[in-house]
Amino acid sequence: MIKASLITHATNVCFQPRIEGKVEIRPASGYSAPVAISLVRICLQRRETIHPAAENVAKRHLGTPRRDTTDVVGKELLLYRCATGRDSEQVMTMDLPFVLFIPFGRGGEETNRRIPPASLQLPSRTAETYYELVVTVQQGPSIQNKYAFPIPLQRYDTLSTFGMYNRPEHKAVTSDNIVTLGISLPRWSYGPMDPITVYIKLAPNPDWLAKARKVTIQKITLAIEEEITYNPEGDEPTRKVNRLQKHTQTIGAKLPEEGYVTNMGIIFPHKDLRDANGIIRRGQPAFPNYEVTSFTTTSTLYKIEFFLTIKAQLASARDITLRQPIVICPLDHQACKEEMDAIEQAAKDASAVDQNNPMLPARTIVLADDPNALASLGYCLVGGQKKPLIE
């Protein structure tokens, strides 16, 4: 019997995303008995599951069953192999440093080269992305043990402080060529409790002014919608739309010839991480504590998108609905600002890392015939008996 433990030092998210750590192997039962080790491997494994019917108790039993998939992210690393010609080595202690590089290229259809999605668990486990470091220990020709250690993985490519999200977005639609609905968004990435402000304009068609003068603007509704697509790459994708927030402005006025202009605002909802006593709840080891229920992400078995829906209800003309995609980040705008310095430093650190030679610390392997083998476990021989070593 052996005991394997894992210590991870850092996860770098810029340019050279990687997990640095150390695998520690010790005897489990019989604290001073050496263990046979043939080889040790480690990999980062991603497990994804979807069950669209899980939210409904009746459908959970009658609907489609849970579907899952398991992939290795990047490559599996060989950390140790015993000498050629031997089945195993008798080992007292073993410390094996490692660096696992995470893919950061688009990779097309090659799953192992895609940027892995962030860890996420939706309510009722309707969709889930779960990562774990899996250590495989081969003990002789017939015994193989696997040890899994959950590890949360976060992404920082949707931060609202990035310049690409701070460009204004414009869009205009019409339903019957009498009235045009146009909007303008100052930016299009938001997080929990971030205000979303939309500039809205209803303009008459100058070629149909006679009909446009009869139009009455009854009300304008602004809503945030979450759209989850299950099995997006399959033959029969399933879509589910959830309305997260809604704000309605009652107008009740005729459409002016110069058009009607207004600004509407809405707050993106957040999930409270504290209980009734104000204490932050303990999260699961595999999932970060997000202040949102979900965020913009694309995975193999599911995809989550967000939209701003603006609907103008009119009299004497057809209602107009405009749907504008937005990006939802797990962090609010202030938290995004605070991450920028850390990202800049991580980028500098990553520039000095060579994937072919990551400059790992030396590994430590103490064999059973080593003179100080017992000392490595914290014991010594006193009068022929094993006693705790006091230095």
GROMACS .gro file of C-alpha atoms in nm:
model
  391
    1MET     CA    1   0.000   0.000   0.000
    2ILE     CA    2   0.121   0.348  -0.080
    3LYS     CA    3   0.003   0.700  -0.005
    4ALA     CA    4   0.025   0.955  -0.286
    5SER     CA    5  -0.020   1.326  -0.224
    6LEU     CA    6  -0.003   1.626  -0.453
    7ILE     CA    7   0.124   1.977  -0.390
    8THR     CA    8   0.053   2.237  -0.659
    9HIS     CA    9   0.245   2.561  -0.641
   10ALA     CA   10   0.098   2.785  -0.910
   11THR     CA   11  -0.123   2.803  -1.213
   12ASN     CA   12  -0.004   3.059  -1.466
   13VAL     CA   13  -0.271   3.188  -1.702
   14CYS     CA   14  -0.079   3.406  -1.948
   15PHE     CA   15   0.097   3.286  -2.261
   16GLN     CA   16   0.239   2.976  -2.091
   17PRO     CA   17  -0.055   2.844  -1.885
   18ARG     CA   18   0.079   2.567  -1.665
   19ILE     CA   19   0.040   2.381  -1.337
   20GLU     CA   20   0.352   2.343  -1.126
   21GLY     CA   21   0.364   2.098  -0.841
   22LYS     CA   22   0.515   1.794  -0.677
   23VAL     CA   23   0.396   1.434  -0.639
   24GLU     CA   24   0.487   1.285  -0.301
   25ILE     CA   25   0.476   0.907  -0.252
   26ARG     CA   26   0.507   0.746   0.092
   27PRO     CA   27   0.422   0.406   0.243
   28ALA     CA   28   0.064   0.396   0.371
   29SER     CA   29   0.033   0.087   0.592
   30GLY     CA   30   0.352  -0.039   0.751
   31TYR     CA   31   0.506   0.307   0.782
   32SER     CA   32   0.862   0.185   0.729
   33ALA     CA   33   0.797  -0.088   0.472
   34PRO     CA   34   0.934  -0.001   0.126
   35VAL     CA   35   0.693  -0.002  -0.167
   36ALA     CA   36   0.754  -0.133  -0.516
   37ILE     CA   37   0.739   0.139  -0.781
   38SER     CA   38   0.770   0.068  -1.154
   39LEU     CA   39   0.659   0.399  -1.304
   40VAL     CA   40   0.471   0.717  -1.216
   41ARG     CA   41   0.268   0.928  -1.461
   42ILE     CA   42   0.054   1.240  -1.422
   43CYS     CA   43  -0.203   1.411  -1.641
   44LEU     CA   44  -0.470   1.680  -1.621
   45GLN     CA   45  -0.808   1.525  -1.693
   46ARG     CA   46  -1.130   1.705  -1.783
   47ARG     CA   47  -1.468   1.549  -1.718
   48GLU     CA   48  -1.783   1.703  -1.864
   49THR     CA   49  -2.142   1.602  -1.798
   50ILE     CA   50  -2.480   1.732  -1.915
   51HIS     CA   51  -2.832   1.642  -1.809
   52PRO     CA   52  -3.078   1.904  -1.946
   53ALA     CA   53  -3.374   1.739  -1.768
   54ALA     CA   54  -3.212   1.740  -1.421
   55GLU     CA   55  -3.396   2.056  -1.306
   56ASN     CA   56  -3.735   1.882  -1.330
   57VAL     CA   57  -3.796   1.587  -1.096
   58ALA     CA   58  -4.032   1.411  -1.340
   59LYS     CA   59  -3.814   1.469  -1.646
   60ARG     CA   60  -3.507   1.359  -1.454
   61HIS     CA   61  -3.640   1.003  -1.461
   62LEU     CA   62  -3.826   1.009  -1.791
   63GLY     CA   63  -3.597   1.230  -2.000
   64THR     CA   64  -3.265   1.157  -2.164
   65PRO     CA   65  -2.998   1.016  -1.930
   66ARG     CA   66  -2.692   1.206  -1.816
   67ARG     CA   67  -2.423   1.224  -2.080
   68ASP     CA   68  -2.053   1.260  -2.001
   69THR     CA   69  -1.715   1.273  -2.167
   70THR     CA   70  -1.357   1.249  -2.036
   71ASP     CA   71  -1.048   1.395  -2.205
   72VAL     CA   72  -0.682   1.441  -2.120
   73VAL     CA   73  -0.584   1.809  -2.137
   74GLY     CA   74  -0.251   1.846  -2.314
   75LYS     CA   75  -0.013   1.554  -2.265
   76GLU     CA   76   0.045   1.293  -1.997
   77LEU     CA   77   0.387   1.324  -1.829
   78LEU     CA   78   0.610   1.031  -1.732
   79LEU     CA   79   0.767   1.130  -1.399
   80TYR     CA   80   0.954   0.811  -1.314
   81ARG     CA   81   1.044   0.473  -1.464
   82CYS     CA   82   1.254   0.207  -1.292
   83ALA     CA   83   1.582   0.086  -1.437
   84THR     CA   84   1.568  -0.122  -1.755
   85GLY     CA   85   1.546  -0.494  -1.689
   86ARG     CA   86   1.380  -0.457  -1.347
   87ASP     CA   87   1.011  -0.495  -1.264
   88SER     CA   88   1.024  -0.229  -0.991
   89GLU     CA   89   1.238  -0.047  -0.737
   90GLN     CA   90   1.191  -0.074  -0.360
   91VAL     CA   91   1.125   0.286  -0.258
   92MET     CA   92   1.095   0.446   0.085
   93THR     CA   93   1.008   0.801  -0.023
   94MET     CA   94   0.969   0.971  -0.357
   95ASP     CA   95   0.920   1.343  -0.442
   96LEU     CA   96   0.869   1.415  -0.811
   97PRO     CA   97   0.838   1.779  -0.925
   98PHE     CA   98   0.643   1.844  -1.245
   99VAL     CA   99   0.516   2.115  -1.479
  100LEU     CA  100   0.204   2.041  -1.683
  101PHE     CA  101   0.157   2.282  -1.972
  102ILE     CA  102  -0.204   2.361  -2.063
  103PRO     CA  103  -0.286   2.412  -2.434
  104PHE     CA  104  -0.358   2.771  -2.532
  105GLY     CA  105  -0.409   2.740  -2.909
  106ARG     CA  106  -0.741   2.719  -3.091
  107GLY     CA  107  -0.650   2.383  -3.234
  108GLY     CA  108  -0.945   2.351  -3.474
  109GLU     CA  109  -1.111   2.015  -3.426
  110GLU     CA  110  -0.821   1.874  -3.225
  111THR     CA  111  -0.965   1.860  -2.874
  112ASN     CA  112  -0.628   1.825  -2.701
  113ARG     CA  113  -0.507   2.158  -2.848
  114ARG     CA  114  -0.808   2.371  -2.762
  115ILE     CA  115  -0.805   2.616  -2.473
  116PRO     CA  116  -0.984   2.423  -2.197
  117PRO     CA  117  -1.305   2.582  -2.062
  118ALA     CA  118  -1.326   2.704  -1.703
  119SER     CA  119  -1.451   2.484  -1.419
  120LEU     CA  120  -1.826   2.527  -1.379
  121GLN     CA  121  -2.121   2.352  -1.220
  122LEU     CA  122  -2.472   2.471  -1.307
  123PRO     CA  123  -2.763   2.431  -1.062
  124SER     CA  124  -2.894   2.073  -1.036
  125ARG     CA  125  -2.580   1.970  -1.227
  126THR     CA  126  -2.752   2.027  -1.561
  127ALA     CA  127  -2.401   2.092  -1.696
  128GLU     CA  128  -2.061   2.050  -1.537
  129THR     CA  129  -1.693   2.087  -1.625
  130TYR     CA  130  -1.463   1.923  -1.371
  131TYR     CA  131  -1.082   1.898  -1.368
  132GLU     CA  132  -0.857   1.666  -1.174
  133LEU     CA  133  -0.490   1.579  -1.169
  134VAL     CA  134  -0.462   1.201  -1.207
  135VAL     CA  135  -0.146   1.031  -1.080
  136THR     CA  136  -0.091   0.675  -1.208
  137VAL     CA  137   0.143   0.456  -1.004
  138GLN     CA  138   0.250   0.121  -1.150
  139GLN     CA  139   0.369  -0.130  -0.888
  140GLY     CA  140   0.520  -0.429  -1.060
  141PRO     CA  141   0.374  -0.598  -1.367
  142SER     CA  142   0.017  -0.639  -1.238
  143ILE     CA  143  -0.074  -0.363  -0.990
  144GLN     CA  144  -0.172  -0.016  -1.111
  145ASN     CA  145  -0.327   0.248  -0.886
  146LYS     CA  146  -0.474   0.583  -0.986
  147TYR     CA  147  -0.508   0.880  -0.752
  148ALA     CA  148  -0.729   1.175  -0.853
  149PHE     CA  149  -0.694   1.524  -0.705
  150PRO     CA  150  -0.965   1.781  -0.797
  151ILE     CA  151  -0.830   2.115  -0.917
  152PRO     CA  152  -1.029   2.428  -1.012
  153LEU     CA  153  -0.940   2.597  -1.341
  154GLN     CA  154  -1.035   2.961  -1.412
  155ARG     CA  155  -1.004   3.166  -1.728
  156TYR     CA  156  -0.932   3.536  -1.754
  157ASP     CA  157  -0.999   3.609  -2.123
  158THR     CA  158  -1.340   3.775  -2.064
  159LEU     CA  159  -1.229   4.047  -1.820
  160SER     CA  160  -1.427   4.365  -1.881
  161THR     CA  161  -1.106   4.571  -1.852
  162PHE     CA  162  -0.964   4.431  -2.178
  163GLY     CA  163  -0.968   4.686  -2.459
  164MET     CA  164  -1.148   4.461  -2.707
  165TYR     CA  165  -1.459   4.470  -2.487
  166ASN     CA  166  -1.459   4.847  -2.444
  167ARG     CA  167  -1.550   4.935  -2.802
  168PRO     CA  168  -1.908   5.062  -2.855
  169GLU     CA  169  -2.148   4.820  -3.023
  170HIS     CA  170  -2.426   4.944  -3.252
  171LYS     CA  171  -2.720   4.757  -3.400
  172ALA     CA  172  -3.049   4.844  -3.570
  173VAL     CA  173  -3.352   4.636  -3.674
  174THR     CA  174  -3.700   4.695  -3.815
  175SER     CA  175  -4.007   4.473  -3.835
  176ASP     CA  176  -4.230   4.639  -4.098
  177ASN     CA  177  -4.017   4.923  -4.240
  178ILE     CA  178  -4.225   5.186  -4.057
  179VAL     CA  179  -4.010   5.219  -3.743
  180THR     CA  180  -3.643   5.132  -3.684
  181LEU     CA  181  -3.509   5.034  -3.342
  182GLY     CA  182  -3.141   5.115  -3.290
  183ILE     CA  183  -2.920   5.063  -2.984
  184SER     CA  184  -2.569   5.149  -2.874
  185LEU     CA  185  -2.368   4.977  -2.599
  186PRO     CA  186  -2.058   5.157  -2.461
  187ARG     CA  187  -1.896   4.818  -2.379
  188TRP     CA  188  -2.000   4.456  -2.399
  189SER     CA  189  -1.837   4.259  -2.114
  190TYR     CA  190  -1.999   4.265  -1.770
  191GLY     CA  191  -1.977   4.088  -1.437
  192PRO     CA  192  -2.188   4.047  -1.122
  193MET     CA  193  -2.354   4.374  -1.006
  194ASP     CA  194  -2.211   4.564  -1.306
  195PRO     CA  195  -2.453   4.825  -1.446
  196ILE     CA  196  -2.550   4.777  -1.812
  197THR     CA  197  -2.655   5.099  -1.986
  198VAL     CA  198  -2.813   5.095  -2.331
  199TYR     CA  199  -2.876   5.395  -2.558
  200ILE     CA  200  -3.202   5.332  -2.746
  201LYS     CA  201  -3.351   5.519  -3.042
  202LEU     CA  202  -3.681   5.461  -3.221
  203ALA     CA  203  -3.676   5.639  -3.556
  204PRO     CA  204  -3.955   5.665  -3.820
  205ASN     CA  205  -3.890   5.567  -4.179
  206PRO     CA  206  -3.878   5.900  -4.373
  207ASP     CA  207  -4.036   5.725  -4.673
  208TRP     CA  208  -4.339   5.620  -4.464
  209LEU     CA  209  -4.394   5.931  -4.249
  210ALA     CA  210  -4.771   5.926  -4.290
  211LYS     CA  211  -4.790   5.582  -4.130
  212ALA     CA  212  -4.515   5.658  -3.878
  213ARG     CA  213  -4.709   5.958  -3.738
  214LYS     CA  214  -4.985   5.721  -3.626
  215VAL     CA  215  -4.746   5.502  -3.427
  216THR     CA  216  -4.767   5.512  -3.047
  217ILE     CA  217  -4.480   5.387  -2.832
  218GLN     CA  218  -4.646   5.191  -2.552
  219LYS     CA  219  -4.343   5.062  -2.361
  220ILE     CA  220  -3.984   4.945  -2.398
  221THR     CA  221  -3.854   4.637  -2.219
  222LEU     CA  222  -3.488   4.562  -2.152
  223ALA     CA  223  -3.399   4.207  -2.041
  224ILE     CA  224  -3.091   3.990  -1.985
  225GLU     CA  225  -3.123   3.636  -2.120
  226GLU     CA  226  -2.903   3.333  -2.065
  227GLU     CA  227  -2.905   3.081  -2.349
  228ILE     CA  228  -2.766   2.734  -2.279
  229THR     CA  229  -2.710   2.502  -2.576
  230TYR     CA  230  -2.669   2.139  -2.479
  231ASN     CA  231  -2.477   1.917  -2.721
  232PRO     CA  232  -2.389   2.208  -2.956
  233GLU     CA  233  -2.163   1.994  -3.176
  234GLY     CA  234  -2.408   1.703  -3.199
  235ASP     CA  235  -2.693   1.621  -3.433
  236GLU     CA  236  -2.975   1.736  -3.207
  237PRO     CA  237  -2.869   2.037  -2.998
  238THR     CA  238  -3.110   2.148  -2.723
  239ARG     CA  239  -3.149   2.516  -2.635
  240LYS     CA  240  -3.282   2.659  -2.312
  241VAL     CA  241  -3.336   3.032  -2.256
  242ASN     CA  242  -3.356   3.177  -1.902
  243ARG     CA  243  -3.458   3.538  -1.839
  244LEU     CA  244  -3.234   3.665  -1.559
  245GLN     CA  245  -3.343   4.028  -1.522
  246LYS     CA  246  -3.602   4.259  -1.674
  247HIS     CA  247  -3.675   4.633  -1.668
  248THR     CA  248  -3.974   4.798  -1.838
  249GLN     CA  249  -4.014   5.165  -1.921
  250THR     CA  250  -4.372   5.280  -1.993
  251ILE     CA  251  -4.386   5.553  -2.259
  252GLY     CA  252  -4.745   5.596  -2.387
  253ALA     CA  253  -4.658   5.871  -2.640
  254LYS     CA  254  -4.670   5.925  -3.015
  255LEU     CA  255  -4.350   5.866  -3.210
  256PRO     CA  256  -4.197   6.211  -3.293
  257GLU     CA  257  -4.077   6.279  -3.647
  258GLU     CA  258  -3.723   6.327  -3.518
  259GLY     CA  259  -3.745   5.993  -3.334
  260TYR     CA  260  -3.759   5.892  -2.970
  261VAL     CA  261  -3.435   5.860  -2.769
  262THR     CA  262  -3.387   5.715  -2.420
  263ASN     CA  263  -3.128   5.548  -2.199
  264MET     CA  264  -3.215   5.233  -2.007
  265GLY     CA  265  -3.010   5.061  -1.740
  266ILE     CA  266  -3.014   4.724  -1.571
  267ILE     CA  267  -2.789   4.551  -1.315
  268PHE     CA  268  -2.651   4.206  -1.389
  269PRO     CA  269  -2.765   3.980  -1.101
  270HIS     CA  270  -2.513   3.824  -0.865
  271LYS     CA  271  -2.511   3.515  -0.643
  272ASP     CA  272  -2.455   3.585  -0.274
  273LEU     CA  273  -2.169   3.370  -0.143
  274ARG     CA  274  -2.252   3.445   0.222
  275ASP     CA  275  -2.502   3.270   0.445
  276ALA     CA  276  -2.753   3.436   0.682
  277ASN     CA  277  -2.470   3.502   0.932
  278GLY     CA  278  -2.252   3.676   0.673
  279ILE     CA  279  -2.005   3.389   0.650
  280ILE     CA  280  -1.879   3.284   0.306
  281ARG     CA  281  -1.989   2.928   0.241
  282ARG     CA  282  -1.720   2.667   0.187
  283GLY     CA  283  -1.703   2.580  -0.182
  284GLN     CA  284  -1.633   2.247  -0.345
  285PRO     CA  285  -1.263   2.169  -0.407
  286ALA     CA  286  -1.316   2.133  -0.782
  287PHE     CA  287  -1.516   2.454  -0.837
  288PRO     CA  288  -1.421   2.815  -0.763
  289ASN     CA  289  -1.668   3.029  -0.568
  290TYR     CA  290  -1.823   3.239  -0.843
  291GLU     CA  291  -2.057   3.532  -0.772
  292VAL     CA  292  -2.258   3.439  -1.080
  293THR     CA  293  -2.461   3.127  -1.151
  294SER     CA  294  -2.301   3.098  -1.495
  295PHE     CA  295  -2.090   3.295  -1.741
  296THR     CA  296  -1.996   3.300  -2.108
  297THR     CA  297  -1.823   2.973  -2.193
  298THR     CA  298  -1.800   2.714  -2.468
  299SER     CA  299  -1.735   2.348  -2.397
  300THR     CA  300  -1.766   2.018  -2.582
  301LEU     CA  301  -2.108   1.922  -2.445
  302TYR     CA  302  -2.259   2.265  -2.376
  303LYS     CA  303  -2.232   2.633  -2.460
  304ILE     CA  304  -2.353   2.931  -2.254
  305GLU     CA  305  -2.426   3.266  -2.419
  306PHE     CA  306  -2.587   3.587  -2.295
  307PHE     CA  307  -2.803   3.841  -2.476
  308LEU     CA  308  -2.956   4.181  -2.411
  309THR     CA  309  -3.311   4.174  -2.547
  310ILE     CA  310  -3.475   4.510  -2.620
  311LYS     CA  311  -3.841   4.499  -2.714
  312ALA     CA  312  -4.043   4.804  -2.824
  313GLN     CA  313  -4.420   4.753  -2.800
  314LEU     CA  314  -4.598   4.979  -3.048
  315ALA     CA  315  -4.951   5.064  -3.153
  316SER     CA  316  -5.027   5.102  -3.530
  317ALA     CA  317  -4.705   4.918  -3.609
  318ARG     CA  318  -4.551   4.581  -3.536
  319ASP     CA  319  -4.355   4.531  -3.216
  320ILE     CA  320  -3.978   4.533  -3.266
  321THR     CA  321  -3.737   4.302  -3.083
  322LEU     CA  322  -3.359   4.334  -3.094
  323ARG     CA  323  -3.122   4.074  -2.945
  324GLN     CA  324  -2.764   4.184  -2.880
  325PRO     CA  325  -2.500   3.931  -2.762
  326ILE     CA  326  -2.290   4.033  -2.460
  327VAL     CA  327  -2.007   3.864  -2.266
  328ILE     CA  328  -2.050   3.777  -1.898
  329CYS     CA  329  -1.736   3.751  -1.684
  330PRO     CA  330  -1.727   3.581  -1.340
  331LEU     CA  331  -1.564   3.896  -1.195
  332ASP     CA  332  -1.712   4.244  -1.158
  333HIS     CA  333  -1.545   4.546  -1.317
  334GLN     CA  334  -1.349   4.640  -1.002
  335ALA     CA  335  -1.219   4.286  -0.957
  336CYS     CA  336  -1.117   4.283  -1.325
  337LYS     CA  337  -0.911   4.598  -1.268
  338GLU     CA  338  -0.739   4.438  -0.970
  339GLU     CA  339  -0.643   4.134  -1.178
  340MET     CA  340  -0.461   4.335  -1.444
  341ASP     CA  341  -0.139   4.381  -1.245
  342ALA     CA  342  -0.124   4.009  -1.163
  343ILE     CA  343  -0.181   3.922  -1.528
  344GLU     CA  344   0.098   4.157  -1.636
  345GLN     CA  345   0.337   3.999  -1.384
  346ALA     CA  346   0.232   3.648  -1.492
  347ALA     CA  347   0.309   3.739  -1.852
  348LYS     CA  348   0.659   3.851  -1.751
  349ASP     CA  349   0.716   3.529  -1.556
  350ALA     CA  350   0.590   3.319  -1.847
  351SER     CA  351   0.833   3.481  -2.090
  352ALA     CA  352   1.121   3.312  -1.905
  353VAL     CA  353   0.967   2.964  -1.921
  354ASP     CA  354   1.085   2.717  -2.184
  355GLN     CA  355   0.840   2.432  -2.250
  356ASN     CA  356   1.124   2.207  -2.362
  357ASN     CA  357   1.329   2.277  -2.049
  358PRO     CA  358   1.115   2.422  -1.767
  359MET     CA  359   1.404   2.405  -1.514
  360LEU     CA  360   1.239   2.184  -1.252
  361PRO     CA  361   1.384   2.126  -0.903
  362ALA     CA  362   1.571   1.797  -0.864
  363ARG     CA  363   1.357   1.498  -0.774
  364THR     CA  364   1.419   1.310  -0.449
  365ILE     CA  365   1.410   0.930  -0.445
  366VAL     CA  366   1.517   0.731  -0.139
  367LEU     CA  367   1.552   0.357  -0.202
  368ALA     CA  368   1.518   0.087   0.063
  369ASP     CA  369   1.892   0.010   0.062
  370ASP     CA  370   1.988   0.373   0.120
  371PRO     CA  371   2.174   0.417   0.456
  372ASN     CA  372   1.942   0.704   0.553
  373ALA     CA  373   1.622   0.542   0.428
  374LEU     CA  374   1.450   0.539   0.770
  375ALA     CA  375   1.551   0.899   0.840
  376SER     CA  376   1.364   1.013   0.528
  377LEU     CA  377   1.044   0.886   0.695
  378GLY     CA  378   1.128   1.045   1.030
  379TYR     CA  379   1.248   0.729   1.207
  380CYS     CA  380   1.573   0.577   1.329
  381LEU     CA  381   1.697   0.249   1.481
  382VAL     CA  382   1.759   0.255   1.858
  383GLY     CA  383   1.860  -0.074   2.012
  384GLY     CA  384   1.719  -0.263   1.716
  385GLN     CA  385   1.381  -0.087   1.746
  386LYS     CA  386   1.237   0.185   1.523
  387LYS     CA  387   1.183   0.513   1.706
  388PRO     CA  388   1.075   0.863   1.592
  389LEU     CA  389   1.375   1.064   1.483
  390ILE     CA  390   1.430   1.381   1.688
  391GLU     CA  391   1.684   1.614   1.536
   0.00000   0.00000   0.00000
